[in-house]
Coordinates of C-alpha atoms in Angstrom, one line a residue:
M30 CA 7.9 -14.7 168.4
R31 CA 4.8 -14.5 166.3
V32 CA 1.4 -13.8 167.4
E33 CA -1.6 -13.6 165.4
R34 CA -4.1 -10.8 166.2
G35 CA -6.9 -9.5 163.9
A36 CA -6.2 -5.5 162.7
S37 CA -8.8 -3.9 165.1
Q38 CA -7.4 -5.7 168.0
I39 CA -4.0 -4.3 167.0
L40 CA -5.6 -0.8 166.7
F41 CA -7.4 -0.9 170.1
G42 CA -4.5 -2.6 172.2
L43 CA -1.2 -2.7 170.2
L44 CA -0.3 0.9 169.7
P45 CA 3.2 2.5 169.8
G46 CA 4.1 2.9 173.4
Q47 CA 1.3 0.7 174.7
T48 CA 2.0 -2.7 176.8
V49 CA 0.3 -5.7 176.2
D50 CA 0.5 -9.1 177.8
L51 CA 1.7 -11.8 175.3
E52 CA 2.7 -15.6 175.5
G53 CA 2.8 -15.2 179.2
R54 CA 5.0 -12.1 179.2
I55 CA 5.0 -8.4 179.0
W56 CA 5.7 -6.6 176.0
K57 CA 5.9 -2.7 175.0
V58 CA 4.8 -2.0 171.2
A59 CA 7.9 -0.3 169.3
K60 CA 6.4 0.4 166.2
W61 CA 4.1 -0.8 163.3
S62 CA 6.3 -2.1 160.8
D63 CA 5.9 -0.3 157.3
P64 CA 2.7 0.5 157.8
I65 CA 0.2 1.1 154.6
V66 CA -0.4 5.1 154.5
V67 CA -4.2 5.7 153.9
T68 CA -5.9 8.5 151.7
I69 CA -8.5 10.0 153.6
D70 CA -9.7 13.7 153.0
Q71 CA -7.9 15.9 155.1
E72 CA -10.7 18.5 155.6
T73 CA -12.8 15.9 156.9
V74 CA -10.2 14.7 159.0
R75 CA -9.2 18.0 160.2
S76 CA -12.9 18.7 161.5
V77 CA -13.3 15.6 163.2
L78 CA -10.0 15.6 165.3
L79 CA -10.3 19.5 166.0
Q80 CA -13.6 18.5 167.5
A81 CA -11.9 15.1 169.5
A82 CA -8.9 17.3 170.7
F83 CA -11.1 20.3 171.9
P84 CA -11.1 19.1 175.7
W85 CA -7.2 19.5 175.7
T86 CA -7.3 22.2 173.1
Q87 CA -8.9 24.5 175.9
N88 CA -6.5 23.5 178.5
D89 CA -3.6 24.1 176.3
K90 CA -2.6 20.4 176.5
D91 CA -3.4 19.2 173.0
D92 CA 0.3 18.7 172.2
G93 CA -0.2 21.5 169.2
L94 CA -2.6 19.2 167.5
A95 CA -4.9 22.1 167.2
Q96 CA -2.7 24.7 165.6
Q97 CA -1.2 22.5 163.3
L98 CA -4.9 21.5 162.3
R99 CA -5.7 25.1 161.6
T100 CA -2.7 25.6 159.6
R101 CA -3.9 22.9 157.5
T102 CA -0.4 20.9 158.3
P103 CA -1.5 17.3 156.8
I104 CA -1.9 14.4 159.2
E105 CA -0.3 10.8 158.2
I106 CA -2.8 8.3 158.3
V107 CA -1.7 4.7 158.0
K108 CA -3.2 1.2 158.8
L109 CA -1.9 -2.1 159.7
N110 CA 0.4 -4.1 156.9
E111 CA -0.5 -7.2 157.7
D112 CA 2.4 -8.7 156.3
R113 CA 5.1 -7.1 158.2
G114 CA 2.7 -6.7 161.7
V115 CA 4.0 -4.8 164.5
L116 CA 7.3 -5.1 166.2
V117 CA 7.5 -5.3 170.2
E118 CA 10.1 -5.4 172.9
P119 CA 10.3 -6.9 176.4
F120 CA 9.0 -4.5 178.8
P121 CA 9.7 -3.9 182.0
K122 CA 13.1 -5.7 181.8
Q123 CA 12.6 -6.7 185.5
W124 CA 12.3 -10.1 186.7
R125 CA 11.5 -11.7 190.0
C126 CA 12.8 -15.1 191.0
K127 CA 9.7 -17.0 192.3
T128 CA 11.7 -19.0 194.7
C129 CA 13.8 -16.4 196.6
N130 CA 12.0 -13.2 195.4
R131 CA 15.3 -11.6 194.3
V132 CA 14.9 -9.0 191.6
T133 CA 17.1 -8.8 188.6
Q134 CA 17.8 -7.4 185.3
Q135 CA 19.1 -10.6 183.8
A136 CA 17.3 -11.8 180.7
P137 CA 15.0 -15.0 182.0
G138 CA 16.8 -18.4 181.7
D139 CA 19.8 -17.4 183.5
R140 CA 20.2 -19.0 187.0
C141 CA 19.3 -17.3 190.2
K142 CA 21.9 -17.2 193.0
C143 CA 19.3 -19.3 194.8
S144 CA 20.1 -22.0 192.2
A145 CA 16.7 -21.8 190.8
I146 CA 16.6 -22.3 186.9
K147 CA 14.2 -20.5 184.6
N148 CA 11.8 -19.4 187.6
W149 CA 11.9 -15.8 186.9
A150 CA 8.3 -13.8 187.3
Q151 CA 8.0 -10.7 185.0
M152 CA 7.6 -7.4 187.1
Q153 CA 4.4 -6.1 186.3
F154 CA 5.1 -2.0 187.5
V155 CA 5.7 0.5 185.0
A156 CA 7.0 4.1 185.9
F157 CA 5.2 6.9 183.6
H158 CA 4.9 10.5 183.2
G159 CA 2.1 12.6 181.9
C160 CA 4.7 13.9 179.2
G161 CA 4.5 10.7 177.5
A162 CA 7.4 8.8 179.1
S163 CA 7.6 5.2 180.4
K164 CA 10.2 3.4 181.9
E165 CA 11.2 0.4 184.3
P166 CA 10.6 1.9 187.8
Y167 CA 13.5 2.7 189.7
I168 CA 14.5 0.0 192.7
R169 CA 17.0 0.8 195.4
R170 CA 19.1 -1.9 196.0
C171 CA 21.1 -2.9 199.4
P172 CA 24.3 -0.9 199.3
Q173 CA 26.4 -3.8 200.9
H174 CA 25.4 -6.5 199.0
N175 CA 23.9 -4.8 195.6
A176 CA 20.9 -7.1 196.1
V177 CA 17.3 -6.5 196.6
A178 CA 14.3 -9.0 196.9
V179 CA 10.6 -8.3 196.9
R180 CA 7.8 -9.6 198.9
L181 CA 4.4 -8.8 197.1
P182 CA 1.2 -7.8 199.2
G183 CA -1.3 -9.8 197.1
T184 CA -2.6 -6.6 195.7
E185 CA -1.6 -4.4 192.9
S186 CA -0.5 -1.1 195.0
A187 CA 2.7 -0.1 194.4
R188 CA 2.9 1.3 197.8
E189 CA 2.5 -1.9 199.6
L190 CA 5.1 -3.6 198.3
F191 CA 8.0 -4.5 200.4
F192 CA 11.7 -4.5 199.5
Y193 CA 14.6 -5.9 201.3
C194 CA 18.0 -7.3 201.2
P195 CA 18.1 -11.1 200.9
E196 CA 21.6 -11.4 202.5
C197 CA 21.2 -8.8 205.3
P198 CA 18.3 -7.6 207.6
K199 CA 19.5 -3.9 207.1
F200 CA 18.0 -2.9 204.1
Q201 CA 14.4 -2.4 204.0
Q202 CA 11.9 -0.2 202.4
Y203 CA 8.2 -0.2 201.2
G204 CA 7.2 1.0 197.8
F205 CA 9.5 2.6 195.0
P206 CA 11.4 5.5 195.7
F207 CA 11.0 9.0 193.9
Q208 CA 12.0 9.0 190.2
R209 CA 12.0 12.1 188.3
C210 CA 11.3 12.1 184.8
E211 CA 13.9 13.5 182.3
C212 CA 11.4 16.0 180.7
T213 CA 10.9 19.7 181.1
S214 CA 6.9 19.4 181.6
D215 CA 5.3 22.3 183.4
D216 CA 2.8 20.1 184.5
N217 CA 4.8 18.9 187.7
K218 CA 7.8 21.0 188.6
N219 CA 9.1 18.1 190.2
A220 CA 8.3 16.1 187.2
Q221 CA 7.8 13.2 189.4
M222 CA 6.9 10.0 187.5
S223 CA 4.0 7.7 189.0
I224 CA 4.1 4.1 189.1
N225 CA 1.3 1.3 188.5
V226 CA 0.8 -1.8 187.1
H227 CA 1.2 -1.7 183.3
R228 CA -2.3 -2.5 182.2
A229 CA -3.8 0.2 184.5
G230 CA -5.7 2.8 182.2
Q231 CA -3.6 5.6 183.6
V232 CA -0.3 4.2 182.5
F233 CA -1.8 4.4 178.8
S234 CA -5.1 5.6 177.6
P235 CA -5.5 5.5 173.6
Q236 CA -7.7 8.4 172.5
F237 CA -9.7 7.8 169.4
A238 CA -11.9 9.7 166.8
V239 CA -14.2 8.2 164.5
V240 CA -14.5 9.5 161.1
V241 CA -17.9 8.5 159.7
N242 CA -18.5 8.7 156.0
P243 CA -15.1 9.8 155.0
P244 CA -15.0 10.9 151.2
D245 CA -12.6 9.6 148.8
P246 CA -10.0 13.0 148.8
A247 CA -10.0 12.8 145.0
D248 CA -13.6 13.1 144.7
A249 CA -14.0 15.4 147.7
A250 CA -11.5 18.1 146.3
R251 CA -13.1 17.5 143.0
A252 CA -16.6 18.2 144.3
R253 CA -15.5 21.4 146.3
A254 CA -13.5 22.9 143.5
T255 CA -16.5 22.6 141.0
G256 CA -19.1 23.9 143.6
G257 CA -20.5 20.5 144.1
G258 CA -21.5 21.3 147.7
A259 CA -24.2 23.8 146.0
K260 CA -25.4 20.8 143.8
A261 CA -25.4 18.5 146.8
L262 CA -27.4 21.1 149.0
E263 CA -30.0 21.8 146.0
W264 CA -30.3 17.7 146.0
V265 CA -31.0 18.0 149.6
L266 CA -33.6 21.0 149.4
N267 CA -35.5 18.9 146.8
G268 CA -36.0 15.7 148.5
M269 CA -33.1 13.4 148.0
Q270 CA -34.8 12.0 144.9
E271 CA -32.1 11.7 142.3
S272 CA -29.8 8.7 142.7
N273 CA -26.8 10.8 141.6
P274 CA -26.5 14.1 143.3
T275 CA -23.7 15.5 141.4
A276 CA -25.1 14.6 137.8
G277 CA -26.2 17.4 135.5
R278 CA -24.8 20.5 134.4
Q279 CA -23.2 23.4 136.6
T280 CA -25.8 25.7 137.7
P281 CA -24.9 29.6 138.6
A282 CA -24.9 28.6 142.4
E283 CA -22.6 26.0 142.0
L284 CA -20.2 28.1 140.0
I285 CA -20.4 30.9 142.3
A286 CA -19.3 28.1 144.8
A287 CA -16.6 26.8 142.9
L288 CA -14.9 30.6 142.4
R289 CA -15.4 31.3 146.0
Q290 CA -13.3 28.2 146.7
G291 CA -10.8 29.1 144.1
F292 CA -10.6 32.9 144.7
P293 CA -11.6 33.5 148.3
G294 CA -10.9 37.1 148.2
L295 CA -13.4 37.9 145.4
S296 CA -16.5 39.5 146.9
D297 CA -20.2 38.7 146.4
E298 CA -20.8 41.6 144.1
T299 CA -18.0 40.5 141.4
L300 CA -18.9 36.6 141.8
N301 CA -22.6 37.7 140.8
D302 CA -21.5 39.8 138.2
M303 CA -19.1 37.4 136.7
V304 CA -21.9 34.4 136.6
Q305 CA -24.4 37.1 135.1
R306 CA -21.7 37.5 132.4
A307 CA -21.7 33.9 131.6
V308 CA -25.6 33.8 131.4
D309 CA -25.9 36.7 129.3
S310 CA -23.6 35.1 126.6
G311 CA -25.2 32.0 126.5
E312 CA -22.5 30.0 128.2
M313 CA -24.8 28.8 130.8
A314 CA -28.2 28.8 131.4
A315 CA -29.9 30.8 134.2
S316 CA -31.2 29.2 136.8
D317 CA -34.7 28.1 137.4
T318 CA -34.7 28.6 141.4
P319 CA -33.9 31.8 143.5
P320 CA -30.4 31.9 145.1
L321 CA -30.4 30.8 148.8
D322 CA -30.4 33.6 151.2
L323 CA -28.4 32.1 154.0
P324 CA -25.4 33.2 156.0
Q325 CA -22.6 32.5 154.5
A326 CA -21.0 30.2 157.7
V327 CA -24.5 28.7 157.6
L328 CA -24.1 27.8 153.8
E329 CA -20.7 26.4 153.8
L330 CA -21.7 23.8 156.8
A331 CA -25.2 22.8 155.2
Q332 CA -23.3 22.3 151.7
E333 CA -20.5 20.2 153.4
E334 CA -23.4 18.2 155.2
A335 CA -25.0 18.1 151.9
L336 CA -21.7 16.5 150.5
N337 CA -21.3 14.0 153.2
L338 CA -24.8 13.1 152.5
S339 CA -24.2 12.5 148.7
S340 CA -21.1 10.4 149.2
A341 CA -22.8 8.3 151.9
V342 CA -25.7 7.4 149.1
L343 CA -23.3 7.1 146.4
T344 CA -21.8 4.1 147.8
G345 CA -25.0 2.1 147.9
R346 CA -28.6 3.2 148.8
V347 CA -31.8 1.3 149.0
R348 CA -35.2 3.2 149.4
I349 CA -38.3 2.0 150.3
R350 CA -40.2 2.9 146.6
E351 CA -37.3 0.6 144.8
M352 CA -38.6 -2.5 147.3
V353 CA -42.0 -1.7 146.4
D354 CA -40.8 -2.2 142.4
A355 CA -39.1 -5.2 143.2
A356 CA -41.1 -7.2 145.7
G357 CA -43.8 -9.6 145.0
P358 CA -47.2 -9.2 145.8
P359 CA -47.2 -10.0 149.4
L360 CA -44.2 -7.8 150.1
R361 CA -45.3 -5.1 148.0
S362 CA -48.6 -4.7 150.1
L363 CA -46.2 -4.4 153.2
Y364 CA -44.1 -2.0 152.0
E365 CA -46.6 0.1 150.2
G366 CA -49.0 0.0 153.3
R367 CA -47.5 -0.6 156.9
Y368 CA -44.2 0.9 155.9
L369 CA -45.0 4.1 154.4
D370 CA -47.7 4.6 157.1
A371 CA -45.4 3.9 159.6
V372 CA -42.8 6.3 158.2
A373 CA -45.4 9.0 158.0
E374 CA -46.6 8.5 161.6
A375 CA -43.1 8.4 162.7
R376 CA -42.8 12.2 161.5
L377 CA -40.2 11.2 159.2
A378 CA -39.3 11.9 155.2
S379 CA -37.8 8.7 154.6
V380 CA -35.9 5.9 155.8
D381 CA -33.1 4.6 153.4
L382 CA -30.7 1.4 153.9
L383 CA -26.8 2.3 153.0
T384 CA -25.3 -1.0 152.4
N385 CA -21.7 0.3 152.2
F386 CA -21.3 2.7 154.6
P387 CA -17.6 3.6 155.3
V388 CA -16.2 4.6 158.8
A389 CA -12.5 5.1 159.9
T390 CA -11.7 5.0 163.3
L391 CA -8.4 6.6 163.9
A392 CA -5.7 6.6 167.1
Y393 CA -4.5 10.0 167.0
G394 CA -2.8 10.3 170.4
F395 CA -2.7 8.6 174.1
T396 CA -2.7 10.2 177.6
R397 CA -0.7 9.1 181.0
G398 CA -2.4 9.9 184.1
D399 CA -5.9 11.2 184.6
S400 CA -8.0 9.7 181.6
T401 CA -10.4 12.3 181.9
P402 CA -10.5 14.4 178.8
G403 CA -8.6 17.7 179.0
E404 CA -7.1 17.2 182.7
S405 CA -3.8 15.3 181.4
R406 CA -1.7 16.2 178.7
L407 CA -2.5 14.6 175.0
V408 CA 0.3 13.0 173.6
T409 CA 0.2 12.5 169.6
F410 CA 2.0 9.9 167.7
K411 CA 4.7 11.1 165.7
E412 CA 6.9 9.4 163.3
R413 CA 10.1 11.2 161.5
G414 CA 9.0 14.8 162.7
R415 CA 5.0 14.0 161.3
T416 CA 2.3 13.7 163.2
R417 CA 0.4 10.3 162.7
A418 CA -2.8 8.5 163.3
Y419 CA -3.2 4.9 163.1
A420 CA -6.6 3.8 161.0
S421 CA -8.7 0.9 160.7
L422 CA -11.1 1.5 158.0
A423 CA -14.3 -0.8 157.7
R424 CA -17.4 -0.9 155.3
T425 CA -20.8 -1.5 157.0
E426 CA -24.4 -1.5 157.2
A427 CA -26.4 1.7 158.3
L428 CA -30.1 3.4 158.1
L429 CA -30.4 6.7 157.1
F430 CA -33.1 8.7 158.9
Q431 CA -34.7 11.9 157.6
L432 CA -36.9 13.9 160.0
D433 CA -40.1 15.6 158.2
P434 CA -39.1 19.0 157.5
V435 CA -42.6 20.2 157.5
A436 CA -43.0 18.3 160.7
I437 CA -39.9 20.1 162.4
H438 CA -40.9 23.4 161.2
R439 CA -44.1 23.0 162.6
Y440 CA -42.6 22.0 166.0
L441 CA -40.2 24.6 166.1
F442 CA -42.9 27.4 165.0
A443 CA -45.8 26.3 167.2
A444 CA -44.7 24.1 170.0
R445 CA -41.5 26.2 170.5
C446 CA -43.0 29.5 169.6
H447 CA -40.2 30.4 167.3
L448 CA -40.4 33.4 165.1
L449 CA -39.9 31.4 161.8
T450 CA -42.0 31.9 158.6
P451 CA -45.1 29.7 158.5
S452 CA -44.7 26.9 155.5
G453 CA -46.0 23.9 154.5
D454 CA -43.5 22.9 151.7
A455 CA -40.9 20.8 152.6
R456 CA -38.3 22.7 150.6
N457 CA -39.3 26.0 152.1
A458 CA -39.3 24.8 155.6
R459 CA -35.6 23.4 155.4
I460 CA -34.3 26.9 153.8
D461 CA -36.5 28.7 156.6
I462 CA -34.6 26.7 159.1
L463 CA -31.3 27.0 157.8
R464 CA -31.9 30.8 157.5
N465 CA -32.4 31.1 161.3
V466 CA -30.5 28.3 163.0
T467 CA -26.7 28.5 164.5
M468 CA -25.9 24.8 165.4
P469 CA -23.9 24.4 168.8
T470 CA -20.9 22.5 169.2
P471 CA -20.9 19.1 171.4
V472 CA -19.2 20.9 174.0
Q473 CA -20.6 24.6 173.8
E474 CA -22.5 25.7 177.0
D475 CA -24.7 28.7 175.8
P476 CA -26.0 27.8 172.5
Q477 CA -28.6 29.6 170.6
Q478 CA -32.0 28.3 171.5
L479 CA -33.2 27.5 168.2
G480 CA -29.9 25.7 167.4
R481 CA -30.3 23.8 170.7
E482 CA -33.7 22.8 170.3
L483 CA -33.3 21.7 166.6
L484 CA -30.5 19.6 167.9
T485 CA -32.3 18.4 171.2
V486 CA -35.4 16.8 169.3
L487 CA -32.9 15.2 166.4
H488 CA -30.4 13.7 169.1
S489 CA -33.1 12.4 171.2
Y490 CA -34.8 11.1 168.3
A491 CA -31.6 9.1 167.2
H492 CA -31.3 7.6 170.7
R493 CA -34.4 6.5 171.0
T494 CA -34.0 5.0 167.8
I495 CA -30.9 3.1 168.5
R496 CA -32.2 1.7 171.8
K497 CA -35.1 0.4 169.7
L498 CA -33.8 -0.9 166.9
S499 CA -30.7 -3.0 168.9
T500 CA -33.9 -5.0 170.3
F501 CA -35.4 -5.7 166.9
A502 CA -32.0 -6.1 164.9
G503 CA -30.8 -8.4 167.6
I504 CA -27.5 -6.1 167.9
E505 CA -26.0 -5.2 171.3
R506 CA -26.6 -1.5 172.0
D507 CA -23.3 -0.5 172.0
S508 CA -22.7 -2.0 168.6
L509 CA -24.7 0.7 167.1
A510 CA -23.7 4.2 166.7
E511 CA -25.1 7.7 165.4
Y512 CA -23.8 10.1 162.9
L513 CA -25.8 13.2 163.2
L514 CA -26.6 15.9 160.1
P515 CA -28.5 18.0 161.9
H516 CA -28.4 21.1 159.3
H517 CA -30.4 18.7 156.9
L518 CA -32.6 17.0 160.0
S519 CA -31.0 14.0 159.4
F520 CA -29.0 10.9 161.0
V521 CA -27.5 7.8 160.3
V522 CA -27.4 4.8 162.5
Y523 CA -24.6 2.2 161.7
A524 CA -23.2 -0.9 162.7
V525 CA -20.0 -0.8 164.5
A526 CA -18.0 -3.2 162.5
R527 CA -15.7 -6.1 163.5
G528 CA -13.0 -6.1 161.3
D529 CA -14.2 -7.5 157.8
F530 CA -17.7 -9.1 159.0
V531 CA -21.2 -7.2 159.1
L532 CA -23.8 -9.0 160.5
G533 CA -26.6 -8.0 158.5
G534 CA -29.1 -7.3 161.2
L535 CA -29.9 -3.8 160.1
Q536 CA -30.7 -5.0 156.6
A537 CA -32.9 -7.7 157.9
C538 CA -34.7 -5.5 160.0
F539 CA -35.0 -2.6 157.0
E540 CA -36.3 -5.7 154.9
T541 CA -38.8 -6.9 157.2
N542 CA -39.7 -5.5 160.5
L543 CA -39.0 -1.8 159.9
H544 CA -42.9 -1.0 160.2
R545 CA -42.7 -2.5 163.8
V546 CA -39.5 -0.1 164.6
L547 CA -40.9 2.8 163.7
E548 CA -44.2 2.1 165.3
E549 CA -42.6 1.3 168.6
I550 CA -40.7 4.7 168.2
A551 CA -43.9 6.5 167.8
E552 CA -46.0 4.7 170.1
G553 CA -44.2 2.7 172.5
E554 CA -43.4 3.5 175.8
S555 CA -42.1 7.0 176.3
R556 CA -42.0 7.1 180.6
C557 CA -38.7 6.6 182.1
P558 CA -38.1 4.0 184.7
L559 CA -36.8 6.7 187.2
D560 CA -39.6 9.2 186.6
P561 CA -40.0 11.4 188.2
G562 CA -36.7 12.4 188.8
C563 CA -35.5 11.7 185.3
R564 CA -38.1 13.9 184.2
S565 CA -37.8 16.9 186.6
G566 CA -33.8 16.5 186.2
G567 CA -33.8 17.1 182.2
G568 CA -35.5 14.5 181.1
A569 CA -32.9 12.1 180.0
C570 CA -31.0 9.2 182.0
M571 CA -29.1 6.0 181.4
A572 CA -32.6 4.2 181.9
C573 CA -34.2 6.1 179.0
L574 CA -32.1 7.8 176.4
H575 CA -28.8 7.9 177.2
L576 CA -25.9 5.8 175.3
G577 CA -22.7 4.6 176.0
E578 CA -19.5 6.7 174.7
P579 CA -19.0 4.8 171.7
S580 CA -22.3 5.1 170.4
C581 CA -22.7 9.1 171.1
R582 CA -20.0 11.2 170.1
W583 CA -22.3 14.2 171.8
F584 CA -21.4 13.4 175.3
N585 CA -25.1 12.6 176.0
R586 CA -25.6 16.2 175.9
F587 CA -28.9 18.0 174.2
L588 CA -31.1 15.0 175.1
D589 CA -35.0 15.4 176.5
R590 CA -37.9 13.0 176.0
S591 CA -40.2 16.0 176.1
A592 CA -38.8 17.1 172.9
L593 CA -40.6 14.1 171.3
F594 CA -43.5 13.1 173.7
G595 CA -45.8 15.5 175.8
R596 CA -48.2 18.1 174.5
S597 CA -45.6 19.8 172.7
G598 CA -43.3 16.9 171.7
L599 CA -42.7 16.3 167.9
L600 CA -44.4 12.7 168.1
S601 CA -47.4 14.4 170.0
L602 CA -48.0 17.2 167.2

């Protein structure tokens, strides 16, 4: 049997171990035939999967994934081989005669004892366990006649199925009998299997992670090995003016970063001495900027985010100033006037169009049972002893928003009374924020106050932007997603790719209606329809700021309208 499906349909609906309806029958996916190995930067994959699997890791139910990632064991990433497709097999192998209701494991087409021919309906129920196992449910048969029939209740409840012998009235039973799993799971001492219809979310719930803007592995390794993170960080601190952030000669800061990457055991004193010797000998020019006085952990995170930003713009970036130079008189007036005014009024440093933004969706495992993250055991995909993730790679359009660092610094310094150093300079404002911030994780319960407030204003701004953009761009809200770069006060709104097709709504909005979007963000209605309840309950709800799970990877946490509006809000200062 050959059935045509798109690559994205297969990723979301035809993963190994998953059941699917095809051509009027039920099948289970055995494997992807000869999938193609995809090279994605393993450091990026490691970071994303550790975050995605955290709810299972903290409950010790992650199938050893976190330990594997921390020891830097590679994850095999594969995509669909469209010439070979997916191999499926009939499942469950149980059929009911629609004439007499007898249940059998015969292949469809065989004659039933009631003389009906080719009148079989496949049973839809599956026995499953949290360990990942699934099989046909055990059905007792009449011990005297070795036969069984079933009367369907008209619902999908397995408990209401009535089994009986079609030959005698002695054998009758409601529901399926107890069925033990063959695993040695600690989750259930009896290892009892549950039974449900094959389409139920409890039977198979795939778990996905989105790797946004994955860099080319060779480029990423080369950048890290040569201290490219330091160069990228300097590029961000200076306002991202250059088109190529990695160009130019290596600086002392970059050499220190490269040496630290290659020789992690060297002390800072030794590293500085080596660099100074290179400068004194004339082999390297002295830096014209003082070294960054940042905690090492923050410096590494800031450099990694800067590398992510640089890889995003290298794939294609359009800036407003470039549109000014290329536009005719009517549009030039629009871009120079209302566009730049709207950017400033919205407390932004810039808005750029990313024309070729890469997004990789990874299916890294599944659960059976409770689909709440961390409740059931996570089962990772494995092939020949190696952990595998199934991927769909796409290029899409995106908008990069950079908040004005001076405005953010003023917001944190004045409105939130944080002890930052007063600054009217963008570079110094960025450095001062980096020096004092500890950014929270998506699930952290007691984060640093400055990190929480900075993330809250950035995240709230991103959600408000998505909700406004969806209207102007003509794109469903759930078809837009966010990518936060909090250390650099930036976020990306990208269109969720559907196959190889990109609608172009964000580009059209950027070229014609950006000023209206920004005006609506800064000056549009800021009240919530559910106020005052929403305001007293945290200032964010489904009616004003919340987004669906595909759009928000931060679980709708760190959101508050008061961070944007009101007497102390960013857009009110």
